[in-house]
Short mmCIF file of C-alpha atoms in Angstrom, two decimals:
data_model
loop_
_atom_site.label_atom_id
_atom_site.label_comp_id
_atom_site.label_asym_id
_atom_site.label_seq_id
_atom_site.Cartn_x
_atom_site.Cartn_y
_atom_site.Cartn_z
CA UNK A 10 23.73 17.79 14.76
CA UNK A 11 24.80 14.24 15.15
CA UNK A 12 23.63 11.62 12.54
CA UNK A 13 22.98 8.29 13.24
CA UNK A 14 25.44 6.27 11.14
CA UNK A 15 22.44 3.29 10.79
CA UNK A 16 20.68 6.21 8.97
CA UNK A 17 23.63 6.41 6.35
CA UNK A 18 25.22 2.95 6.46
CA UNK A 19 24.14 0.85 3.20
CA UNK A 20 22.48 -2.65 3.89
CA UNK A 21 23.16 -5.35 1.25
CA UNK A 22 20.12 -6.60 0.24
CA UNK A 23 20.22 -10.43 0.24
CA UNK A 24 19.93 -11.76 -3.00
CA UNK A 25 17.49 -15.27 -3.33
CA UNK A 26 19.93 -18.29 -4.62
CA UNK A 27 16.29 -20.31 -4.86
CA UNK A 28 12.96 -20.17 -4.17
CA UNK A 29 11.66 -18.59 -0.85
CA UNK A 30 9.69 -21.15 1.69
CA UNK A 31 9.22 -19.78 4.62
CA UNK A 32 6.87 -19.06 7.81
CA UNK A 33 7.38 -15.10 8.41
CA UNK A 34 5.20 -14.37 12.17
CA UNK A 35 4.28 -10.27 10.85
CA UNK A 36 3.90 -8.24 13.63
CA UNK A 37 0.69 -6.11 14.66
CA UNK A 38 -0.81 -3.74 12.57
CA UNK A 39 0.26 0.32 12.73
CA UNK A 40 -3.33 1.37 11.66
CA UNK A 41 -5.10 -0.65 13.82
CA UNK A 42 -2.57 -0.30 16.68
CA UNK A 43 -2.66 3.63 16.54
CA UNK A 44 -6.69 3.59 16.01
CA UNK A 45 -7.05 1.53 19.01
CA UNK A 46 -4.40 4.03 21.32
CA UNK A 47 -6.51 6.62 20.48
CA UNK A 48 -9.87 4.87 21.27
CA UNK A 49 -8.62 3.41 24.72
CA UNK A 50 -7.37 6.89 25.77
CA UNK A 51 -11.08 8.42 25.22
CA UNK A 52 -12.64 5.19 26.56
CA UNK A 53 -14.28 5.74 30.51
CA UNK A 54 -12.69 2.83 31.58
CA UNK A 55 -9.25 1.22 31.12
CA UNK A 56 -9.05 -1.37 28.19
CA UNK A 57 -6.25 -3.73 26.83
CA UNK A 58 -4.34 -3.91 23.41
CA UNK A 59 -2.56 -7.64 22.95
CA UNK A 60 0.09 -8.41 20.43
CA UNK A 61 0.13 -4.17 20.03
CA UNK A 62 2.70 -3.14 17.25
CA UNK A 63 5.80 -1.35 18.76
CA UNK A 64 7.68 0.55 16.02
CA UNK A 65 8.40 4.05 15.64
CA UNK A 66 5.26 5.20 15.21
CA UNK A 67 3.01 3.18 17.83
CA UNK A 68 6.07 4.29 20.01
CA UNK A 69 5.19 8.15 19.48
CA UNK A 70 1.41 7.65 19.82
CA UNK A 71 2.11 6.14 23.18
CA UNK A 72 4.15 8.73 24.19
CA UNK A 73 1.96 11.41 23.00
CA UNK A 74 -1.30 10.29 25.15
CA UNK A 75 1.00 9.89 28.06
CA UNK A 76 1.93 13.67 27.80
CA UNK A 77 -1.56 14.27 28.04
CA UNK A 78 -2.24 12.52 31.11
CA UNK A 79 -3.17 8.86 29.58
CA UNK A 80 -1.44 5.82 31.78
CA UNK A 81 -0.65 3.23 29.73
CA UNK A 82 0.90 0.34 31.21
CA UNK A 83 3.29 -2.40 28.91
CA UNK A 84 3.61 -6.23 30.09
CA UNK A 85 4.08 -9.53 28.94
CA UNK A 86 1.04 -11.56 28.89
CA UNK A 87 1.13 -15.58 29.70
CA UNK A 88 3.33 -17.79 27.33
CA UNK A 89 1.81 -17.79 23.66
CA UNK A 90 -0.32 -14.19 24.00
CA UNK A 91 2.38 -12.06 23.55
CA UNK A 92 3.12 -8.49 24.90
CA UNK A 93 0.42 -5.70 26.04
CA UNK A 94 -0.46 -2.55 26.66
CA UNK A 95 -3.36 -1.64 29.33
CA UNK A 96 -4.67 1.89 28.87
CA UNK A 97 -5.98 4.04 32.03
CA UNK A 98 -7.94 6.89 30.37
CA UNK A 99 -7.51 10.02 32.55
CA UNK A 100 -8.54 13.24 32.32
CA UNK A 101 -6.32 15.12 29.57
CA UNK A 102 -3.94 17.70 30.76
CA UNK A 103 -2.39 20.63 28.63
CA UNK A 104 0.96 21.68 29.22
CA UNK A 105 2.05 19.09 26.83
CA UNK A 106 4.39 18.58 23.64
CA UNK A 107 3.94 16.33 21.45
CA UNK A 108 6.55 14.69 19.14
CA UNK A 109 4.97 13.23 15.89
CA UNK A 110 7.99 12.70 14.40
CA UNK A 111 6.81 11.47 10.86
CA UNK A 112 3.79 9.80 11.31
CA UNK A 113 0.49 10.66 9.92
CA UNK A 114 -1.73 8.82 12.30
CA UNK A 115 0.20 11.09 15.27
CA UNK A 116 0.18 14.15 13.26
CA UNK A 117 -3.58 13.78 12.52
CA UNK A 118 -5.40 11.75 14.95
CA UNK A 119 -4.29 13.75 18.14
CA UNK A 120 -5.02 17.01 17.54
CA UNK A 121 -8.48 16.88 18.00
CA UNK A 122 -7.69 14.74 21.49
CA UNK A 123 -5.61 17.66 22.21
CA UNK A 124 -9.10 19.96 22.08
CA UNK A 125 -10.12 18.12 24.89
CA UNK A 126 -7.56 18.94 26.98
CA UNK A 127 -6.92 20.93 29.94
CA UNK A 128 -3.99 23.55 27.97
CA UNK A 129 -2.31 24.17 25.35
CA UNK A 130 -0.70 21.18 23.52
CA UNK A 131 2.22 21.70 21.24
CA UNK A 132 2.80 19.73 18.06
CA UNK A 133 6.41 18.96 16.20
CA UNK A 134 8.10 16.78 14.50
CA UNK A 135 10.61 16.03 11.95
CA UNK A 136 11.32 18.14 9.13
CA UNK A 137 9.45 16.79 6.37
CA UNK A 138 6.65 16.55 8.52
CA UNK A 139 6.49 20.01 7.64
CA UNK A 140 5.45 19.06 4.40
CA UNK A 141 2.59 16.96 4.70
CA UNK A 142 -0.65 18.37 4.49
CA UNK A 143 -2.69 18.99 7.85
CA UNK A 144 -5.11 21.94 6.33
CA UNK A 145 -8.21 19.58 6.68
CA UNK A 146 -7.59 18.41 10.10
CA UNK A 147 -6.80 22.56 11.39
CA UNK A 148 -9.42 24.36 9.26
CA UNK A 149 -12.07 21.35 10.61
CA UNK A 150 -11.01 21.93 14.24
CA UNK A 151 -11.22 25.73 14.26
CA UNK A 152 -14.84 25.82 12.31
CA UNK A 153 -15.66 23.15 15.48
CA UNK A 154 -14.87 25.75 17.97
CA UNK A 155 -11.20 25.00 18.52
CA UNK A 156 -8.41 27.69 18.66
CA UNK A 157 -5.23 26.72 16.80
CA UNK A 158 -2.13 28.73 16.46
CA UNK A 159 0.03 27.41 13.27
CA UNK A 160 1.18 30.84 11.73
CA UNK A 161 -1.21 29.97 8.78
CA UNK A 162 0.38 27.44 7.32
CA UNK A 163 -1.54 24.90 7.99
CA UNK A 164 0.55 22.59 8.57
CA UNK A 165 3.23 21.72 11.59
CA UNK A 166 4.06 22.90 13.93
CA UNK A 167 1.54 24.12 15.91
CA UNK A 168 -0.05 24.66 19.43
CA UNK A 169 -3.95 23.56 20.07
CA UNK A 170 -5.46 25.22 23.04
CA UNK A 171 -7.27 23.02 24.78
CA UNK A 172 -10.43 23.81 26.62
CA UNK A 173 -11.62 20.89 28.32
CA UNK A 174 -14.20 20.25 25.57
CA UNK A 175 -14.97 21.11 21.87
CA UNK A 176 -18.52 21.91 20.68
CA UNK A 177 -18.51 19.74 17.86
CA UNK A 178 -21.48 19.10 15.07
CA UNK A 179 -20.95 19.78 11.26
CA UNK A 180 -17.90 20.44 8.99
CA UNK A 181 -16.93 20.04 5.62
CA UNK A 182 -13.73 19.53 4.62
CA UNK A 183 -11.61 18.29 1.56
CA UNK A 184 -10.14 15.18 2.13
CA UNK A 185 -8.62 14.35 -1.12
CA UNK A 186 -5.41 14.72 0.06
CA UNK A 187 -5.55 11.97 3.07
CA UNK A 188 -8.43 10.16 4.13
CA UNK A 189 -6.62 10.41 7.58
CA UNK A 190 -8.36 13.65 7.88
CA UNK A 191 -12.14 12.36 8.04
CA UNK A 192 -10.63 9.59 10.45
CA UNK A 193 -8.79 12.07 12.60
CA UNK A 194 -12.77 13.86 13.40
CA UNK A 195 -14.69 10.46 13.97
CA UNK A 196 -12.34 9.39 16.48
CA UNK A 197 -12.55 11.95 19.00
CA UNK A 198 -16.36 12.54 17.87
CA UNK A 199 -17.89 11.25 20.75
CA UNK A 200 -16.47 12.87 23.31
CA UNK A 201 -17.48 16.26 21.27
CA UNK A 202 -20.57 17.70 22.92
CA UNK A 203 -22.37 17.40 19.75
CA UNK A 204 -20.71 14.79 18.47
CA UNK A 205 -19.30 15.16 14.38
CA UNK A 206 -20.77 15.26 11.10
CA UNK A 207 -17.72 15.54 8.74
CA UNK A 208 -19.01 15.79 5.21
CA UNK A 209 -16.03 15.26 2.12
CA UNK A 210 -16.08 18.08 -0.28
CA UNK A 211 -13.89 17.34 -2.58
CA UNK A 212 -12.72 14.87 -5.35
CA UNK A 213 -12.35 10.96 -4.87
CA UNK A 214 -11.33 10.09 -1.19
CA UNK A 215 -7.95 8.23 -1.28
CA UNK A 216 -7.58 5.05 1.07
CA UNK A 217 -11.54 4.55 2.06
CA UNK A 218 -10.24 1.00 3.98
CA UNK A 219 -8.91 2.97 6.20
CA UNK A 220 -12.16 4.78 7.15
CA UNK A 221 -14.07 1.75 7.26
CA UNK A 222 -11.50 0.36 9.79
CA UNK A 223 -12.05 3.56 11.80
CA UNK A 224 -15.50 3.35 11.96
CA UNK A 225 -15.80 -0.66 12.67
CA UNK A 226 -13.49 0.17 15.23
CA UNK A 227 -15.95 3.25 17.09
CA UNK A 228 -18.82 0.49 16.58
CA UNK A 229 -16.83 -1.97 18.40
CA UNK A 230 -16.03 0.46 21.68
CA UNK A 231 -19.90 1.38 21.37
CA UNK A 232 -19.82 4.51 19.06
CA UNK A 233 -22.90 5.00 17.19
CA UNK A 234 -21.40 5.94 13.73
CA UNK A 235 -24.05 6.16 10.36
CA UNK A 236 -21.81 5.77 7.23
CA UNK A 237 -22.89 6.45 3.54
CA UNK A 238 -22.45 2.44 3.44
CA UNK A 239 -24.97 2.01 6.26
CA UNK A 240 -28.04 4.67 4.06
CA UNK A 241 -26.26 8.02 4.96
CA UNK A 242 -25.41 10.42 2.18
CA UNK A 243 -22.76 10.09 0.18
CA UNK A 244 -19.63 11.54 1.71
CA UNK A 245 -21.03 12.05 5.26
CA UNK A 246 -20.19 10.52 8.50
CA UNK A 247 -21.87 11.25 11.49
CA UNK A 248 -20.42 9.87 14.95
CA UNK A 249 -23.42 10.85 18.20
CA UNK A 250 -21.91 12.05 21.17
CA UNK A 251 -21.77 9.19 24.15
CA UNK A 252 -18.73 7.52 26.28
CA UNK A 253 -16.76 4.65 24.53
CA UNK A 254 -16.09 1.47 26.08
CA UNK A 255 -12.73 0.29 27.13
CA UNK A 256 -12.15 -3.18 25.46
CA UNK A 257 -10.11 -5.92 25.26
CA UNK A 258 -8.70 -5.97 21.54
CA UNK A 259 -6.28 -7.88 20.43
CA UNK A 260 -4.19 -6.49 17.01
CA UNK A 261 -4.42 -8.35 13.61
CA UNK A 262 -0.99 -9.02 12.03
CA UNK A 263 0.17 -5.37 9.47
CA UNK A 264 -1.44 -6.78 6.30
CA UNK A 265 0.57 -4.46 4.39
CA UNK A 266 4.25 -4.95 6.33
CA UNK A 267 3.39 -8.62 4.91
CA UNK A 268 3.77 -7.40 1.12
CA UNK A 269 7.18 -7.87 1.00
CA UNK A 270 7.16 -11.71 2.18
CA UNK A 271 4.51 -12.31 -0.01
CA UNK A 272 6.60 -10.86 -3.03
CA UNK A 273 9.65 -12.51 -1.98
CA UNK A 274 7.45 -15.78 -3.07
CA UNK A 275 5.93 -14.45 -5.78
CA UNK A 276 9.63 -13.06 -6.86
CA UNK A 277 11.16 -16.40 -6.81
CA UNK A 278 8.47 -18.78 -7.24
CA UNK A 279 8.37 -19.91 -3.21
CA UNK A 280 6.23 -20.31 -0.93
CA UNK A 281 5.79 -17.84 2.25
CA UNK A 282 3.19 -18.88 5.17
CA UNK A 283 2.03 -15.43 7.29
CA UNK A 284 0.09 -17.06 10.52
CA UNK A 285 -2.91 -15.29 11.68
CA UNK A 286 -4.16 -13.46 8.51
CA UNK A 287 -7.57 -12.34 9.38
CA UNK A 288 -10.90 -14.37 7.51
CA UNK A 289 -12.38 -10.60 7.50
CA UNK A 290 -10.55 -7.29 7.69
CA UNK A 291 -10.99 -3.70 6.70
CA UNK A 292 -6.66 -3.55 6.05
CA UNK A 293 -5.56 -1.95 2.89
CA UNK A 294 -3.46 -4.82 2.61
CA UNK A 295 -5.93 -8.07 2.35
CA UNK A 296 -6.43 -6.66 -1.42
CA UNK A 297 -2.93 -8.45 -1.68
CA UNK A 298 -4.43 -11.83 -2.07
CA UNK A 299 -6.21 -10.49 -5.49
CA UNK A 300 -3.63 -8.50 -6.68
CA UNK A 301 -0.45 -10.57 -6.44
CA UNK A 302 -2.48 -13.64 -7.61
CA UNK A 303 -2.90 -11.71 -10.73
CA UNK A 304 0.76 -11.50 -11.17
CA UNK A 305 1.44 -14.88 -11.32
CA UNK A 306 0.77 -15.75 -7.30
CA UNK A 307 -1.81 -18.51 -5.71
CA UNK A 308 -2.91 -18.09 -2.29
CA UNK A 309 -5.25 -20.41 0.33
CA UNK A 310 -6.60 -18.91 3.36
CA UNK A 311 -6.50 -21.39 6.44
CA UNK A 312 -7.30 -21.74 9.90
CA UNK A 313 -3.63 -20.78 10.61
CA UNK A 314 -3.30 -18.24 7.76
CA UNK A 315 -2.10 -16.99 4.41
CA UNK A 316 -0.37 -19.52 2.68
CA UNK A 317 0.81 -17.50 -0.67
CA UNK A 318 2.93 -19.61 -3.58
CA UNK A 319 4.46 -18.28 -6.63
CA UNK A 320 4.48 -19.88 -10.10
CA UNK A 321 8.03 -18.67 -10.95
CA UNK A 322 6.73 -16.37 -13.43
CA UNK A 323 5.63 -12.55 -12.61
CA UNK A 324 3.21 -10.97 -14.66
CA UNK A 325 2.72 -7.37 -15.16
CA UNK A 326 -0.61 -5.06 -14.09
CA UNK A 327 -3.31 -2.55 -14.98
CA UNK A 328 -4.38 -1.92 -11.46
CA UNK A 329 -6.38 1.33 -9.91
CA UNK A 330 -4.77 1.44 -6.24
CA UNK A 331 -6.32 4.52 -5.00
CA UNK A 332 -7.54 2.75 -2.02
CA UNK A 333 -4.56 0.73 -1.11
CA UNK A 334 -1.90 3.60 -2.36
CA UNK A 335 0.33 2.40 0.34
CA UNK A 336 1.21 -1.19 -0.76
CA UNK A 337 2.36 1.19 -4.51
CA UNK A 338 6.01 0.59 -3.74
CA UNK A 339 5.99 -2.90 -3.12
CA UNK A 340 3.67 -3.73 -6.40
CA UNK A 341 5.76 -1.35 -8.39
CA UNK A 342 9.08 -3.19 -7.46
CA UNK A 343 7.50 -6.52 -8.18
CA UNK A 344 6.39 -4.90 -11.57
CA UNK A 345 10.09 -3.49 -12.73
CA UNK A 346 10.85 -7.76 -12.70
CA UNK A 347 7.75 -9.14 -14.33
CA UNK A 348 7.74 -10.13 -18.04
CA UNK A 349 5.11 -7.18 -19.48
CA UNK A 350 4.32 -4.04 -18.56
CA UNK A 351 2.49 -2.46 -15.44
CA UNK A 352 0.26 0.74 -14.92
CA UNK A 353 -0.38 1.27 -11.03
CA UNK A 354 -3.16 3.76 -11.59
CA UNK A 355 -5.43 6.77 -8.68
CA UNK A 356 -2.09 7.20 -6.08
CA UNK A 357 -1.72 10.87 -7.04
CA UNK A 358 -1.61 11.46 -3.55
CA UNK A 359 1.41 9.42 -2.73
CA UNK A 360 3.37 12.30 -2.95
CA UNK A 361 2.14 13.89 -0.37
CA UNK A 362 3.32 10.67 2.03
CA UNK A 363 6.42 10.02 3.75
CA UNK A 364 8.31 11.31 0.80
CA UNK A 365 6.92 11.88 -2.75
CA UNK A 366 6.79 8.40 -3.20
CA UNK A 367 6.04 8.37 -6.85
CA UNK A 368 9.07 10.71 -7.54
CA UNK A 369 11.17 8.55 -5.90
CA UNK A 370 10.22 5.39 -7.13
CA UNK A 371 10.70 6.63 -10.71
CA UNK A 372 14.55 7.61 -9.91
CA UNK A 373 15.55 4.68 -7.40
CA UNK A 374 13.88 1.73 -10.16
CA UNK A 375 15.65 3.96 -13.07
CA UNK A 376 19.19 4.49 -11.73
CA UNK A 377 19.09 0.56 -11.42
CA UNK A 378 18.40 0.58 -15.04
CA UNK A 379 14.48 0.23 -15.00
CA UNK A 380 12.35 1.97 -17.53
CA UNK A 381 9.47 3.64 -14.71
CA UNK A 382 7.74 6.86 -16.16
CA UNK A 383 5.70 9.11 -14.02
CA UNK A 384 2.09 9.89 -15.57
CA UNK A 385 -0.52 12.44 -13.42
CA UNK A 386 -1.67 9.51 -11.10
CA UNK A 387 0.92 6.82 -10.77
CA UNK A 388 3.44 5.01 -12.77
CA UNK A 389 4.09 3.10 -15.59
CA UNK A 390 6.79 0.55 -15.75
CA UNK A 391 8.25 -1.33 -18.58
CA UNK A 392 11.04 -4.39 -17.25
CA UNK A 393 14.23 -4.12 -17.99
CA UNK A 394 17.37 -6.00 -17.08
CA UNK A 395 18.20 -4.42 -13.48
CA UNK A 396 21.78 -3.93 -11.80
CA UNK A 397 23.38 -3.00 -8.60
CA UNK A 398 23.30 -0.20 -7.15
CA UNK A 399 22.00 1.93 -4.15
CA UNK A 400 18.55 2.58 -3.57
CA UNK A 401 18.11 5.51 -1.53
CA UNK A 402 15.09 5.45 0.46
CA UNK A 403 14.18 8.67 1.23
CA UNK A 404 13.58 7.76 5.21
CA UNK A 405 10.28 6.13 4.16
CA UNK A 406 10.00 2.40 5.31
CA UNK A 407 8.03 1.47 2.56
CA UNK A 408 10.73 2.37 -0.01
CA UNK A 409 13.39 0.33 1.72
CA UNK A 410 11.29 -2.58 1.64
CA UNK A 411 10.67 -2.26 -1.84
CA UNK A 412 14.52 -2.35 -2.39
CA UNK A 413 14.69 -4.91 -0.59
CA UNK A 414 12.74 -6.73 -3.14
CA UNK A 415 14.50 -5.91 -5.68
CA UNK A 416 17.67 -7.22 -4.42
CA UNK A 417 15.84 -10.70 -4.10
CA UNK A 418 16.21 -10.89 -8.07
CA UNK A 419 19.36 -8.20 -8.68
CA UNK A 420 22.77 -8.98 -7.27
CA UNK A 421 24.50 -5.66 -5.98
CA UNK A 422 21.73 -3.70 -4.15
CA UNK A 423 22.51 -1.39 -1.52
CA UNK A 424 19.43 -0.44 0.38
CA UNK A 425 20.69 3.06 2.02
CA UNK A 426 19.17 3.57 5.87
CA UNK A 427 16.95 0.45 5.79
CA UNK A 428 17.08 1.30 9.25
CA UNK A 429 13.74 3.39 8.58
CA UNK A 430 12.14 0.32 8.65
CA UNK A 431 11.67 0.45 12.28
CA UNK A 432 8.67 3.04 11.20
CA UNK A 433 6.24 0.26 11.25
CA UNK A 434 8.04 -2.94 11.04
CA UNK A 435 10.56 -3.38 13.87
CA UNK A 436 13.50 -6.27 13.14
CA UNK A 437 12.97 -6.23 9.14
CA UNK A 438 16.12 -6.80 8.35
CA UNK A 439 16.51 -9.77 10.75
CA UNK A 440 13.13 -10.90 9.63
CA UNK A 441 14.57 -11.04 5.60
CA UNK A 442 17.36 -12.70 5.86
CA UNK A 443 15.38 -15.01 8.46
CA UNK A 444 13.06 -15.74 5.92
CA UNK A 445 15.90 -16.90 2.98
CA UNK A 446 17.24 -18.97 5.87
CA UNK A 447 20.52 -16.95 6.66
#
């Protein structure tokens, strides 16, 4: 097997010789990008996505629906709109494999489009896709009516056979593990004949944003979806069966691929402007604003966006981020430089993502000379005096930006494959050293 020498090379991570002030354009969001892909293919007309995110993983959903039978066309819109993607829904074919390489939203969201198509659809990916749990999504499908072949592991890879249609109606599942499960049913619930009731069985859900994105999103392509916000029980979501609407949607900046501009300010007391930050959004990543002012940050929301200023001092934090468990890296990077101790608290299940992300955390922040201790369901952190050294990331984008943060404060840091970046945030390194002006 060949490797890809970007995948071994070691990046220097630029250290800050001042403070940060900068204008940093973040492209679209993965979640929302991925969401609507999905949405648009099971629409019963064609619909538009503007300013859609192209990374690795928007790259694979693409690819995946257009196995399936899904046109989706990719243009440049007039000067100032940006690029798009217009999405012919067609009727899905079987036949068809489907590379998820190492995304959950692929892994997850399109097996139940795969129930509706004509054929068998075959599933794969990279190796420690393996690894990541896809139990609720498989045991949910077959109870639904679906036939699955995955050698019991429940997990990739796998073949769905495809009838043409899926039954649908209630399932319980435990979704403790990724809320990507519950979102994975509701999608494709209205196109089952009886639509979905998924009802969460087991302990807290992880990451609920990212349901109630799901579910705005089915309201806005004329789902009817009752929520246990809207007077439903607790823990059930019901989708009724009907057509969607295609749409003309155009994708909010990746709240989250912003964390590590933000930090960069709050790191060395700059100033970093991200244009187009929604005034309301369901993203993980809005909870930013609160949690980065509480380490020493100030932010004001305008009519052209987030305009976020440090103080020059970082503060340390008690935080539960059980609903936002993906911006942990970045937060626990700013911790390891504040001046007092953090607890990042309810991420347990960050080690079932990309990589066991609170393993490796813990080693990369400690081989620098940090003081991070694992405890059941997160971290705690202590600062220390950092040095150089390489910070493996484990192919997971989110660890290489937190490296990358790092290196803002400690001279010597090699970020190894920052390359994986591309997962979600195309151009990072060119956007970094763009931002410190290099």
């Amino acid at each position: 097997m060949t490797v890809n020498p970007a995948h071994t090379a070691l990046w220097p991570a630029p250290h800050a010789s001042g403070a940060v002030d900068a204008t940093v354009h973040v492209p679209g969001s993965k979640s929302v990008t991925n969401r609507a892909l999905v949405l648009a293919a099971l629409a019963s007309e064609p619909g538009w996505l503007r300013r859609p995110l192209r990374s690795r993983d928007t790259l694979l959903m693409a690819e995946a629906l257009r196995t399936m039978g899904v046109e989706i066309e990719e243009g440049v819109g007039p000067e100032g709109t940006g690029e798009f993607w217009r999405v012919i829904p067609a009727g899905l074919r079987g036949s068809a494999t489907v590379d998820v390489g190492n995304a959950g939203t692929v892994m997850r969201f399109l097996p139940p489009v795969a129930t509706l198509a004509d054929g068998t659809v075959r599933f794969d990916g990279d190796p420690r896709s393996y690894e990541r749990p896809l139990h609720g999504v498989i045991d949910a499908l077959r109870a639904l009516g679906a036939r699955i072949d995955d050698d019991g592991r429940g997990a990739l890879p796998m073949t769905v056979h495809g009838g043409g249609a899926l039954e649908g109606g209630p399932v319980e599942i435990d979704a403790s593990s990724s809320s990507q499960f519950v979102s994975s049913l509701l999608l494709s619930g209205p196109r089952f004949n009886q639509g979905v009731e998924v009802r969460h069985t087991g302990s807290a859900l992880p990451s609920m944003p990212h349901i109630r994105m799901t579910v705005d999103m089915l309201r806005a392509v004329g789902a009817q979806v009752d929520t246990p916000e809207s007077g439903g029980e607790p823990n059930v979501w019901r989708v009724t069966p009907g057509a969607l609407l295609g749409r003309d949607l155009t994708i909010e900046p990746d709240l989250s691929n912003a964390q590590p501009f933000l930090a960069a300010a709050l790191v060395t007391g700059g100033k970093v402007v991200i244009p187009d930050w929604p005034s309301r959004t369901t993203q993980p990543g809005d909870r930013l604003r609160e949690i980065f002012t509480d380490m020493g940050g100030s932010c004001e929301l305008t009519d052209y966006g987030l305009v976020f200023t440090g103080s020059g001092a970082v503060h340390g934090i008690d935080v539960d981020l059980g609903e936002v468990g993906e911006l942990t890296p970045g937060i626990a990077a700013v911790a390891a430089l504040a001046d007092s101790p953090s607890t990042l608290r309810g991420v347990a299940h960050l080690r079932l993502h990309e990589t066991d992300r609170l393993a490796a955390l813990t080693k990369e922040i400690n081989e620098l000379g940090g003081d991070v201790t694992e405890t059941a369901d997160g971290l705690h952190i202590r600062p220390r005096r950092l040095h150089g050294g390489v910070f493996h990331t484990y192919e997971d984008h989110r660890m290489a930006t937190a490296g990358a943060i790092i290196g803002l404060a400690v001279e010597g840091v090699q970020i190894e494959n920052v390359a994986t970046t591309a997962k979600t945030l195309p151009d990072f390194p060119d956007l970094w050293t763009g931002m410190l002006g290099a």
